[in-house]
Tab-separated table of C-alpha atoms in Angstrom:
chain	number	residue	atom	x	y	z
I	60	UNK	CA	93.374	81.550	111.493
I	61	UNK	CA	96.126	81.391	113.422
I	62	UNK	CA	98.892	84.073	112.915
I	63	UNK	CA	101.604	81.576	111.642
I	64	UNK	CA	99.477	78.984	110.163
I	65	UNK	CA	100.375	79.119	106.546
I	66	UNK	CA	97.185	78.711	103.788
I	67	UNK	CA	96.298	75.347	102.133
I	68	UNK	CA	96.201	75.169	98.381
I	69	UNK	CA	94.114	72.959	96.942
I	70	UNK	CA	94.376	71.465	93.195
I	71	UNK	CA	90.790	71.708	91.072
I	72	UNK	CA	91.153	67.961	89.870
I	73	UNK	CA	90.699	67.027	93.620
I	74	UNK	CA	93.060	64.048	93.771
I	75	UNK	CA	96.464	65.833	94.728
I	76	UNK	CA	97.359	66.433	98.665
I	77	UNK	CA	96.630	69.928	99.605
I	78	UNK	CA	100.033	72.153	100.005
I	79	UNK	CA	101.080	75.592	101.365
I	80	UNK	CA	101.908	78.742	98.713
I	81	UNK	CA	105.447	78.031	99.019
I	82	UNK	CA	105.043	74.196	97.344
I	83	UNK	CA	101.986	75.784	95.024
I	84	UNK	CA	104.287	78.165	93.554
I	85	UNK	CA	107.425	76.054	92.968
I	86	UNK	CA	105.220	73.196	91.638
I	87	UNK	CA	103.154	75.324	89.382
I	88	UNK	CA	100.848	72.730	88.163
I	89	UNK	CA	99.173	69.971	91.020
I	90	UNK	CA	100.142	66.721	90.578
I	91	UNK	CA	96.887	65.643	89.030
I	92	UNK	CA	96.985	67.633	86.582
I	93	UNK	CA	94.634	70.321	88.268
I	94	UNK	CA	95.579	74.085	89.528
I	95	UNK	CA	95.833	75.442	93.360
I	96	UNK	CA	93.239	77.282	94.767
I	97	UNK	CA	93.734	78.480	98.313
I	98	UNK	CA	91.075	76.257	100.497
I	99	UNK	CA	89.830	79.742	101.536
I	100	UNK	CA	89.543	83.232	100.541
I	101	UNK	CA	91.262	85.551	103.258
I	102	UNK	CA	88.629	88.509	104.082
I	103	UNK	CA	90.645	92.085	103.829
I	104	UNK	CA	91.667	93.355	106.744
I	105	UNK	CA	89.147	95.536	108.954
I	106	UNK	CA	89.502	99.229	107.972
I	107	UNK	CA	91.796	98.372	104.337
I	108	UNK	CA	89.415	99.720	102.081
I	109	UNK	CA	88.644	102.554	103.871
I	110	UNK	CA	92.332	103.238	103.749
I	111	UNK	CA	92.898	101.561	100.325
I	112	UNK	CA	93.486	105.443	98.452
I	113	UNK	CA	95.798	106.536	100.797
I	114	UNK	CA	98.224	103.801	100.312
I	115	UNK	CA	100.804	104.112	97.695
I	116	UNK	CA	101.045	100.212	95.397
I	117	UNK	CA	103.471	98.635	96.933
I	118	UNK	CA	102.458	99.366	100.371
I	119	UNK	CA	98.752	98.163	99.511
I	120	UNK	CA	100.117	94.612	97.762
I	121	UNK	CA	101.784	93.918	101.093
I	122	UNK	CA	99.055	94.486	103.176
I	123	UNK	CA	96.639	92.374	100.680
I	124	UNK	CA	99.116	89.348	99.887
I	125	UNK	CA	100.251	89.143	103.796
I	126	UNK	CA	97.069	86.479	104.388
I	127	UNK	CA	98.413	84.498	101.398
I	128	UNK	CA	101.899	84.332	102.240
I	129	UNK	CA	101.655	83.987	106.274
I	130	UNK	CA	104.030	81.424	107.180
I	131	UNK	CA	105.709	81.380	103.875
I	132	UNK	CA	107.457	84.745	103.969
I	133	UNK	CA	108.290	87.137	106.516
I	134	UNK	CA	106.526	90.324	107.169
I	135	UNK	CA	109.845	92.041	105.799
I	136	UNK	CA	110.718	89.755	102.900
I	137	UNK	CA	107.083	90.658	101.390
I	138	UNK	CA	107.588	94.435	101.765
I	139	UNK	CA	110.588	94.171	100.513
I	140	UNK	CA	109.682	92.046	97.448
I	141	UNK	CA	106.421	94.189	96.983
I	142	UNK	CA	108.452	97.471	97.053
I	143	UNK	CA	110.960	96.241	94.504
I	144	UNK	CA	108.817	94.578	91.885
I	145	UNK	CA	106.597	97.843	91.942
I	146	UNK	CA	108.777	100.726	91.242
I	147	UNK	CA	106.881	101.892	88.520
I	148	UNK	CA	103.455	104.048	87.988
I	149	UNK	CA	100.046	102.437	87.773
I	150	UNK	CA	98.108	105.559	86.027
I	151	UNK	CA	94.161	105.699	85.443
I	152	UNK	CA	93.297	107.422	82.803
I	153	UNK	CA	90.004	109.335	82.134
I	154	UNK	CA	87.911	107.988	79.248
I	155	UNK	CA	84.821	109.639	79.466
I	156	UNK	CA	82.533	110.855	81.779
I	157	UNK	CA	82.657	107.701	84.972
I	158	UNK	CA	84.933	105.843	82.870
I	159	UNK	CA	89.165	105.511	83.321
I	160	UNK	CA	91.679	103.365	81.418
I	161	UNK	CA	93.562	101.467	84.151
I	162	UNK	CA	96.944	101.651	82.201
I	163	UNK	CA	98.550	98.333	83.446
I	164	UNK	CA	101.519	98.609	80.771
I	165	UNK	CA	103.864	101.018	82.313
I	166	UNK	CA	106.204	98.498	83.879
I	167	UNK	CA	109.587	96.831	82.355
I	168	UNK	CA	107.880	95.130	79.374
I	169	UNK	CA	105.093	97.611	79.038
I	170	UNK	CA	102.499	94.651	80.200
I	171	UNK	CA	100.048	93.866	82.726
I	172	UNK	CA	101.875	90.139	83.301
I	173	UNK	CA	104.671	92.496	84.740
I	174	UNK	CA	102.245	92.968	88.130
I	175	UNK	CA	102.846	89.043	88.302
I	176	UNK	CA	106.020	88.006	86.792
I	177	UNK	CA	108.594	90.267	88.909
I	178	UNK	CA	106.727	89.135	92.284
I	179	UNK	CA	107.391	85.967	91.332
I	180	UNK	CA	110.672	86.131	89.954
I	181	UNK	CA	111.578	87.900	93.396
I	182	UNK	CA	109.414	85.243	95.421
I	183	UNK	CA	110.594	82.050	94.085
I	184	UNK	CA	114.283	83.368	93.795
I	185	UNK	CA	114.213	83.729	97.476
I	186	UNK	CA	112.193	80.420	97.889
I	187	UNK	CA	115.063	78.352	95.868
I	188	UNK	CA	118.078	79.825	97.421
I	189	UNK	CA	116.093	79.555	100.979
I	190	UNK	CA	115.333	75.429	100.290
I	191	UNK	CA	119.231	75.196	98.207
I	192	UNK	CA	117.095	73.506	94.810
I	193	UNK	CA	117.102	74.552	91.067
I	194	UNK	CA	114.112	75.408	89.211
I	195	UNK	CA	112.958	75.287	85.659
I	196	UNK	CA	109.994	77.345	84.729
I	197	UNK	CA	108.509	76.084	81.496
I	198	UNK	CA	106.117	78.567	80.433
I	199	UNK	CA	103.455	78.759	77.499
I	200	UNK	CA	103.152	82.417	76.127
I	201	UNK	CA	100.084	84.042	73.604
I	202	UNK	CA	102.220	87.297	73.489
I	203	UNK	CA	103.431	89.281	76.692
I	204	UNK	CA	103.982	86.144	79.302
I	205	UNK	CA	107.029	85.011	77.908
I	206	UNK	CA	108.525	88.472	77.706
I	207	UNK	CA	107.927	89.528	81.235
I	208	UNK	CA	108.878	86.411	82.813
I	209	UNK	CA	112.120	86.132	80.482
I	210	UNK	CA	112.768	89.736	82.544
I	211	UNK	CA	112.079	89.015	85.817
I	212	UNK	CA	113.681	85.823	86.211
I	213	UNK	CA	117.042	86.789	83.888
I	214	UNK	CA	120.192	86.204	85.923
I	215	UNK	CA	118.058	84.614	89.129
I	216	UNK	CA	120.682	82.203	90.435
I	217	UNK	CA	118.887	78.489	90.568
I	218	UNK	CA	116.562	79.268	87.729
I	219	UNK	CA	116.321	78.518	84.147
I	220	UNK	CA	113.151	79.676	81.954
I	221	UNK	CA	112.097	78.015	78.748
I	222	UNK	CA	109.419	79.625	77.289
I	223	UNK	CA	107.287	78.634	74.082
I	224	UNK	CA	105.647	80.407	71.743
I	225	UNK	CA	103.413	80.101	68.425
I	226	UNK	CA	105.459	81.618	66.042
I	227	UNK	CA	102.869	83.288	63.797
I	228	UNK	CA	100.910	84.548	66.439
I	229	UNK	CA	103.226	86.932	68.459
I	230	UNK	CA	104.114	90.319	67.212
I	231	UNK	CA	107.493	91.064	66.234
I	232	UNK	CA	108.119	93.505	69.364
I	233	UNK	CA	106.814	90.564	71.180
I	234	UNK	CA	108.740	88.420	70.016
I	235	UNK	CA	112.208	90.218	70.383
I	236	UNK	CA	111.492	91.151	74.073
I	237	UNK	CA	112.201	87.458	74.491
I	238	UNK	CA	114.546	86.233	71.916
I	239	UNK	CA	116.950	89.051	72.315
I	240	UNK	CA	117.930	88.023	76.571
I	241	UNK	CA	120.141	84.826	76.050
I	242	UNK	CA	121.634	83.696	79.650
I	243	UNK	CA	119.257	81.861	81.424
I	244	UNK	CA	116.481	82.072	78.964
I	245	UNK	CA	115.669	79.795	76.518
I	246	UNK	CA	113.252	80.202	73.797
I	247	UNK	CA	111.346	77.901	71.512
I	248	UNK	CA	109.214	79.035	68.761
I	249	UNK	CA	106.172	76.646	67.112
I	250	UNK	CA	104.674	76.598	64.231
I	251	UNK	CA	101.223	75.794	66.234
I	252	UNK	CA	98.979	77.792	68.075
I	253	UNK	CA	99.188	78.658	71.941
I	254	UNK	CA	96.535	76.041	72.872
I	255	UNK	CA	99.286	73.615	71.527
I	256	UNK	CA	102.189	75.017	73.511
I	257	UNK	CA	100.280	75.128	76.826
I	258	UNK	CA	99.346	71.468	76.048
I	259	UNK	CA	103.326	70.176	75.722
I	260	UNK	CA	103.714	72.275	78.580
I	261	UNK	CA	100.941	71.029	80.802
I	262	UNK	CA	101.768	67.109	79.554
I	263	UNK	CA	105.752	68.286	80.850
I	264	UNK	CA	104.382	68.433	84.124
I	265	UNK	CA	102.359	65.373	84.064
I	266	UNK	CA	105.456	63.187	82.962
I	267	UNK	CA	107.012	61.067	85.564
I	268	UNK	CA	110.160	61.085	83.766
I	269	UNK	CA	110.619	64.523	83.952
I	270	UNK	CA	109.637	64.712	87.873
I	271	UNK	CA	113.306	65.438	88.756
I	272	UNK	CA	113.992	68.240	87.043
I	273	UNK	CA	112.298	70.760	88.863
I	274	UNK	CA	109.865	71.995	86.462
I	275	UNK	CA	107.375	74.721	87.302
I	276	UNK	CA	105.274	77.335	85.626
I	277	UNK	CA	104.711	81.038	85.173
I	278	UNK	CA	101.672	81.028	83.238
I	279	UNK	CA	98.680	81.730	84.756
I	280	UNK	CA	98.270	77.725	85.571
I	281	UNK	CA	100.485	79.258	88.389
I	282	UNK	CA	98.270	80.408	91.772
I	283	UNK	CA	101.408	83.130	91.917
I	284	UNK	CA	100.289	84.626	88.696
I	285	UNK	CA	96.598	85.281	90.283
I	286	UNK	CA	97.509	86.643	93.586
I	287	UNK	CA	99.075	90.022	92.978
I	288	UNK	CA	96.900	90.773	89.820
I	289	UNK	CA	94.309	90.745	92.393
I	290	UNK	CA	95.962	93.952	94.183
I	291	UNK	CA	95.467	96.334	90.863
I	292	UNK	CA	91.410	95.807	90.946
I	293	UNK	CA	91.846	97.018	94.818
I	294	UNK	CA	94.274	99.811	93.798
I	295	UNK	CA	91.979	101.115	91.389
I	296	UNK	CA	88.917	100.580	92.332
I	297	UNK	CA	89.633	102.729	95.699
I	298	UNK	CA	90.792	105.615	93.203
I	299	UNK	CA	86.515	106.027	91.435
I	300	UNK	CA	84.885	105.236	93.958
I	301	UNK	CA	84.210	105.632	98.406
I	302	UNK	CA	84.430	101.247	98.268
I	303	UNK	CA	84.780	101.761	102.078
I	304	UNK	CA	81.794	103.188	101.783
I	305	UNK	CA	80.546	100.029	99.829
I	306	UNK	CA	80.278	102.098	96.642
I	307	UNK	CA	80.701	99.395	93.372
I	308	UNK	CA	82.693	99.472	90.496
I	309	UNK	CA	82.464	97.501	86.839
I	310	UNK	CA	85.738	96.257	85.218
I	311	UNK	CA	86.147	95.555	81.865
I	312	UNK	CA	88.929	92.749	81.174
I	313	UNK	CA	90.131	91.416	78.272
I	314	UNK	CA	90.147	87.737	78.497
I	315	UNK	CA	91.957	84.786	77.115
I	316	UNK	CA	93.123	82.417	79.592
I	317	UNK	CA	91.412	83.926	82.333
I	318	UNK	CA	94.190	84.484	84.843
I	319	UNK	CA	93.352	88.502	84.436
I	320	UNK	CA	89.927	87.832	85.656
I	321	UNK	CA	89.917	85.527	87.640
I	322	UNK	CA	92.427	88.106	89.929
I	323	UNK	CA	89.529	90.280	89.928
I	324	UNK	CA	87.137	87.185	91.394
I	325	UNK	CA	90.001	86.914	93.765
I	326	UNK	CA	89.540	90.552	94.969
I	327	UNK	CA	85.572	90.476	94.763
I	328	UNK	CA	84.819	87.256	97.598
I	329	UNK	CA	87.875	89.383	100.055
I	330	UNK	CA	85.461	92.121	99.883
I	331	UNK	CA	85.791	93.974	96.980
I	332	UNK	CA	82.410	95.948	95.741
I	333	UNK	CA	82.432	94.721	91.966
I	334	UNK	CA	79.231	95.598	90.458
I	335	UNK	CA	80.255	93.429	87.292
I	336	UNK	CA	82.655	91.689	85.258
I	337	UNK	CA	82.585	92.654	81.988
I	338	UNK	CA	84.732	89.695	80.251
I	339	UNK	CA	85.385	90.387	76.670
I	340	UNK	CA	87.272	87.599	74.480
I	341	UNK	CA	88.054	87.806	71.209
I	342	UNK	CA	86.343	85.280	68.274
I	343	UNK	CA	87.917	82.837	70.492
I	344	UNK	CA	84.087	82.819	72.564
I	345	UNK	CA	83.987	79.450	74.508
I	346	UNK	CA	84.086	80.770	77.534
I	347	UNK	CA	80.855	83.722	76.263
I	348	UNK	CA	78.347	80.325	74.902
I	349	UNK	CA	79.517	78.582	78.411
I	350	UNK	CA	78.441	81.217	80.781
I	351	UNK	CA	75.435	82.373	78.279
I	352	UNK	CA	74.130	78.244	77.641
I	353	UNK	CA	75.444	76.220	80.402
I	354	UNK	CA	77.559	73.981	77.880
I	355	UNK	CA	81.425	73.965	77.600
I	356	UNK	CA	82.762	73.638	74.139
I	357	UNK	CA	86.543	73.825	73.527
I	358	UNK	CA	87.653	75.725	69.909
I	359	UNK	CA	90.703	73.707	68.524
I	360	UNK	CA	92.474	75.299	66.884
I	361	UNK	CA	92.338	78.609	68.256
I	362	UNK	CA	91.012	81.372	66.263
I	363	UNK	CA	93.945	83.927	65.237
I	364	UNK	CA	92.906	86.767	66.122
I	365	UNK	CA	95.067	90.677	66.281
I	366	UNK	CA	94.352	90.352	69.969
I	367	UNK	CA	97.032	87.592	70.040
I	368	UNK	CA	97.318	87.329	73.611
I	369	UNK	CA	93.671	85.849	73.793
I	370	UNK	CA	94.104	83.356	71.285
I	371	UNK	CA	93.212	80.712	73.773
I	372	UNK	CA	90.442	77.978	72.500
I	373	UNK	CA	90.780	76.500	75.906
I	374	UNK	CA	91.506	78.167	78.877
I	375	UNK	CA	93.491	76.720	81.942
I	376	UNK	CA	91.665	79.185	84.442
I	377	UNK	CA	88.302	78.336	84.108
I	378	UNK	CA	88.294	74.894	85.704
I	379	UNK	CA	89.502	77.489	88.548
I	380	UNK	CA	85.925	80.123	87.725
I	381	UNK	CA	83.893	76.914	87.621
I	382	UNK	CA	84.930	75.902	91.228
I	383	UNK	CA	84.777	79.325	92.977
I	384	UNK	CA	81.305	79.133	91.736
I	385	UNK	CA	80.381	75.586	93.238
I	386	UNK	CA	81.062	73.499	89.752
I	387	UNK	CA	83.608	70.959	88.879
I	388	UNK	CA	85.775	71.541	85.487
I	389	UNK	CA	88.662	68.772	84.887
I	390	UNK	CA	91.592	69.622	82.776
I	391	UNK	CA	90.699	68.403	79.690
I	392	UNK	CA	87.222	70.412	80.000
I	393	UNK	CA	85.126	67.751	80.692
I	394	UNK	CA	81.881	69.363	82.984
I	395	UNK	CA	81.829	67.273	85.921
I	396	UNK	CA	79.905	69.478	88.173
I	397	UNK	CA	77.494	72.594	86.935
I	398	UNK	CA	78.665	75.836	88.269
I	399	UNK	CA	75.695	78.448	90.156
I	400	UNK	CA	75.335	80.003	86.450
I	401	UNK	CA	72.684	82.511	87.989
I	402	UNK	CA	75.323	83.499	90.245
I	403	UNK	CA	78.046	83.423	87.049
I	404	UNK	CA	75.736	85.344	85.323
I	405	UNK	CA	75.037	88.118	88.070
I	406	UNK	CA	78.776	88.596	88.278
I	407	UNK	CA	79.815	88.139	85.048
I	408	UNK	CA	78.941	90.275	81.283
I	409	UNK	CA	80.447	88.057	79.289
I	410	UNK	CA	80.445	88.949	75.008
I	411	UNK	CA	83.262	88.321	72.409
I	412	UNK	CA	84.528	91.086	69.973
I	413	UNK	CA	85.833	90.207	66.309
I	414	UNK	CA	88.613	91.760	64.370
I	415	UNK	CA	86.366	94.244	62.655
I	416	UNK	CA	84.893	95.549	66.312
I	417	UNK	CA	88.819	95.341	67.522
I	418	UNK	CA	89.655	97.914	64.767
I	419	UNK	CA	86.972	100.632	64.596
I	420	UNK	CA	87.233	100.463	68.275
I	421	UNK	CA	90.802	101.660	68.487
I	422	UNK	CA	90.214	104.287	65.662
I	423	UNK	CA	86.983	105.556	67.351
I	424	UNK	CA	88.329	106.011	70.966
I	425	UNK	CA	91.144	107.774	69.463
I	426	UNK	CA	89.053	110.156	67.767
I	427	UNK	CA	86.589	110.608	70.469
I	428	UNK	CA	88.848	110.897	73.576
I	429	UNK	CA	92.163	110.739	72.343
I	430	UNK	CA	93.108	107.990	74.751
I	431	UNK	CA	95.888	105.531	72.418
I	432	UNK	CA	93.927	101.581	73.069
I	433	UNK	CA	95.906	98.269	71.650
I	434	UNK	CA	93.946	95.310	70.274
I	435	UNK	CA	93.161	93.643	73.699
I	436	UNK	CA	92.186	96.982	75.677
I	437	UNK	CA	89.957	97.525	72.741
I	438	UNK	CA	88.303	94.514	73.145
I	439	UNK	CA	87.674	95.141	76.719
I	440	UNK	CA	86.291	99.158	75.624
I	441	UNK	CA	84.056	97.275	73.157
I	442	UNK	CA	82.559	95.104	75.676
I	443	UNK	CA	82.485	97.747	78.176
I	444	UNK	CA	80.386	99.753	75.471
I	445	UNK	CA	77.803	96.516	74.760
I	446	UNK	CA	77.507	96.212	78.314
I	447	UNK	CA	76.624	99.958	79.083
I	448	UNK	CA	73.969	99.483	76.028
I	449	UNK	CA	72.075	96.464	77.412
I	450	UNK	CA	71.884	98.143	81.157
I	451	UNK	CA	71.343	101.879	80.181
I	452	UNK	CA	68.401	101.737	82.364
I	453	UNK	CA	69.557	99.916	85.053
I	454	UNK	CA	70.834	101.209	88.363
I	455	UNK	CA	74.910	100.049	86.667
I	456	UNK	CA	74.563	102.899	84.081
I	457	UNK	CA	76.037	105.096	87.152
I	458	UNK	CA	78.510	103.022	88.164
I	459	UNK	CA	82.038	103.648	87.573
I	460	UNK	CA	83.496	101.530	85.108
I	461	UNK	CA	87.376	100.385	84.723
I	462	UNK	CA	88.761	99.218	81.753
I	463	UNK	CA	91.802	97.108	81.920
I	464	UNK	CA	94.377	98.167	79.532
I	465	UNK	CA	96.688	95.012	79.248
I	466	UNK	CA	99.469	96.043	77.017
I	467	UNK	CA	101.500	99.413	75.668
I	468	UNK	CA	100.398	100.183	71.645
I	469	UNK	CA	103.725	100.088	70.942
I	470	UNK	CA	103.920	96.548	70.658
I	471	UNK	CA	101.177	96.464	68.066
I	472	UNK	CA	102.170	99.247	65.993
I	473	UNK	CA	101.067	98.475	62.545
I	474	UNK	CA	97.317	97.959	64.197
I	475	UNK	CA	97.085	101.388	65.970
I	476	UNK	CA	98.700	103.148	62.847
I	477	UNK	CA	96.430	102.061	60.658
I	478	UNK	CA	93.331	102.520	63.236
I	479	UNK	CA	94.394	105.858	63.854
I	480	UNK	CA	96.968	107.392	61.634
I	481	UNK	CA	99.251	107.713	64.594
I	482	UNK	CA	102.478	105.956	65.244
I	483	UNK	CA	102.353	105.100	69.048
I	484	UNK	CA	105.301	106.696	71.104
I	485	UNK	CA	107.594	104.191	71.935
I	486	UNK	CA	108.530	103.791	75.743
I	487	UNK	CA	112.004	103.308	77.271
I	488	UNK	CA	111.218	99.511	77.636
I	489	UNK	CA	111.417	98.732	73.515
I	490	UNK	CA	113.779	101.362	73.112
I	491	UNK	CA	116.823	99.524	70.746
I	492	UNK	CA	115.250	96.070	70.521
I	493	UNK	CA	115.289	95.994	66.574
I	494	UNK	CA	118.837	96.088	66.734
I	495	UNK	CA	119.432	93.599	68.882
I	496	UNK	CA	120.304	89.750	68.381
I	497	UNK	CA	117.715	86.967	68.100
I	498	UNK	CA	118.746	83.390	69.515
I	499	UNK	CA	115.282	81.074	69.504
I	500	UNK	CA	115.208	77.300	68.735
I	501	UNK	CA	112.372	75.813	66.142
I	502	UNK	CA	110.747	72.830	67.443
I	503	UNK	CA	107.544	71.053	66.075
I	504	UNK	CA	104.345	70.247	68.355
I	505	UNK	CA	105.068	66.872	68.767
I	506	UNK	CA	105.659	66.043	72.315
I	507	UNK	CA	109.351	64.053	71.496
I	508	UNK	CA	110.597	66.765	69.830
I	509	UNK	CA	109.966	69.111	72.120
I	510	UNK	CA	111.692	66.803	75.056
């Protein structure tokens, strides 16, 4: 590819023009209905793996979003973006003997969205005041999204951020990292589930009369939410393992809408050794029967579940997994095209965990290793533990396995008290919320109330 020639994105629904990252990002959603994918996956870079460890973050998401941005942003304007969103650590933390807790919830809202929201906060910030327009994201959140994009877009001249969430499905921490900002951020809470707010938000997008307001999204039906959250299965996996050598490496990931994993997929065709996937979900386990039967089945509503954040009966990514492996998914989950499931299923472990699981999981990591797990990294230990079972005499019982921890205890206190008799220590970034202010609107699920 030519050095300036900027990447084509592509929209899964395949009846929207292609367009460069800079019109994929401030659209959010294609036109049709469908979500950007880049028309090709950039290779890394000869030699980056090799030198992968010896790069500190932010220096190693430059050099792995540089293909993706070419001709979008400057050379300068991406270190500089990468070096600012990332000022925080990115620990891995042993678990066990070739295990580590990739501890993803040591940035401003103590979340792994965090990794995506401040890059784009900085991104489309500099993309708005470059091309003098306004922006409104309108944003669907299961838990953390709405938080850490509420943060990284506060006080970002041209922007406004509306965010929606199912009111009796977020935790109370959760909810007050949002409701508590004001300024620029608006909040609406629903007394639905978060399949229903992504639906009013994806319909937003689709309606003509709302195509001059400048609407775009943070959730992961964004491509921008994808693309860095590739850069942390890079960063750790070059931490366990010689993966210049071509050494492999299994990640667990808790999964709702996919977005996590499908960052990993991202990483895996540049070049990434991944041994496996091992996706866990919830009891929310369409996505488990699909890769395990062939046959896509949508759960409406949504199973609550104490991993809140995967409370997704329908996720937006996979018509994005379904095309990277050869198949056709529309958005409203019709199959068009099969997928290469004996590809899917050499990639991908995929199991769901219930409540009960959830729980003894927490308690029994804590007593075992005395590493602190929330409700979603549990799920992802849990699966991580089925997965070791059905391979323990397979060449993967040696590899070195990753969990993804997703979000900081803290948010989910009453669960990890009970689980393990220990009140989680409460970082700096939900220091003082309980005393704070709420300000939140309550709005139906009907489509003309929310407009």
């Amino acid at each position: 590819m030519p050095e300036s020639a900027p990447l084509r994105f592509h929209s899964t629904n395949r009846r929207a023009a292609p367009v460069d990252l800079a019109e994929a990002l401030l659209r959010g959603q294609a036109e049709d209905g469908g979500l950007y994918l880049p028309d090709s996956i950039p290779p890394f870079a000869d030699g980056l793996l090799r030198r992968a460890r010896d790069l500190d973050y932010p220096t190693l998401a430059t050099e792995l979003l540089t293909p993706y941005t070419r001709g979008v942003l400057s050379a300068d304007a991406l270190a500089t973006i990468c070096h600012d969103a990332y000022d925080f650590e990115v620990p891995l933390e042993p678990i066990g003997a070739g295990r580590w807790v990739l501890r993803l919830d040591r940035g401003p809202t103590a979340s792994f969205k965090d990794f995506a929201a401040r890059f784009m906060g900085r991104t489309l910030g500099r993309l708005v005041t470059e091309r003098d327009r306004e922006l409104v994201i309108l944003t669907a959140t299961s838990g953390d999204t709405g938080s850490a994009i509420a943060h990284a877009f506060l006080g970002v001249p041209g922007v406004r951020v509306v965010v929606l969430f199912p009111r009796g499905e977020v935790s109370r921490r959760q909810r007050l990292q949002m409701t508590t900002l004001g300024g620029n951020v608006t909040t609406l809470a629903l007394d639905a589930t978060f399949d229903d707010c992504q639906a009013l938000v994806k319909r937003a997008f689709a309606d003509p009369s709302l195509a001059d307001m400048g609407l775009s999204s943070a959730n992961s039906i964004n491509i921008g939410r994808l693309l860095p959250q590739s850069v942390y299965y890079v960063w750790a996996a070059s931490r366990v393992a010689d993966i210049g050598a071509g050494e492999r490496v299994v990640f667990a990931v808790p999964s709702g809408n996919f977005g996590d994993l499908l960052g990993g997929v991202l990483a895996m065709r540049a070049g990434l050794p991944v041994s496996r996937f091992v996706v866990a979900t919830n009891a929310n386990d369409e996505v488990p029967r699909f890769v395990a039967s062939g046959r896509y089945d949508k759960i409406a509503p949504s199973r609550q579940c104490i991993s809140n954040a995967m409370n997704v009966g329908h996720p937006s990514n996979l018509a994005r997994l379904v095309e990277l492996y050869g198949g056709w998914l529309d958005d409203a989950g019709t199959l068009i095209e099969a997928p290469d499931f004996e590809a899917m299923r050499r990639d991908l472990f995929a199991t769901s965990v219930d409540d009960a699981t959830t729980r003894a999981t927490i308690a029994s990591v804590w007593r075992e290793h005395g590493v602190m797990l929330e409700p979603h990294g549990a799920v992802g230990h849990a699966g991580l533990e089925r997965f070791s079972a059905a391979n323990a005499t397979s060449a993967e019982r040696d590899v070195p396995a990753v969990l993804l921890e997703t979000a900081h205890p803290a948010k989910f206190p009453e669960e990890v008290r009970s689980a393990t008799g220990v009140d989680p220590e409460l970082p700096a970034s939900l220091q003082g919320l309980e005393g704070m202010d709420e300000h939140f609107e309550e709005i139906s699920s009907e489509y003309g109330d929310f407009l």
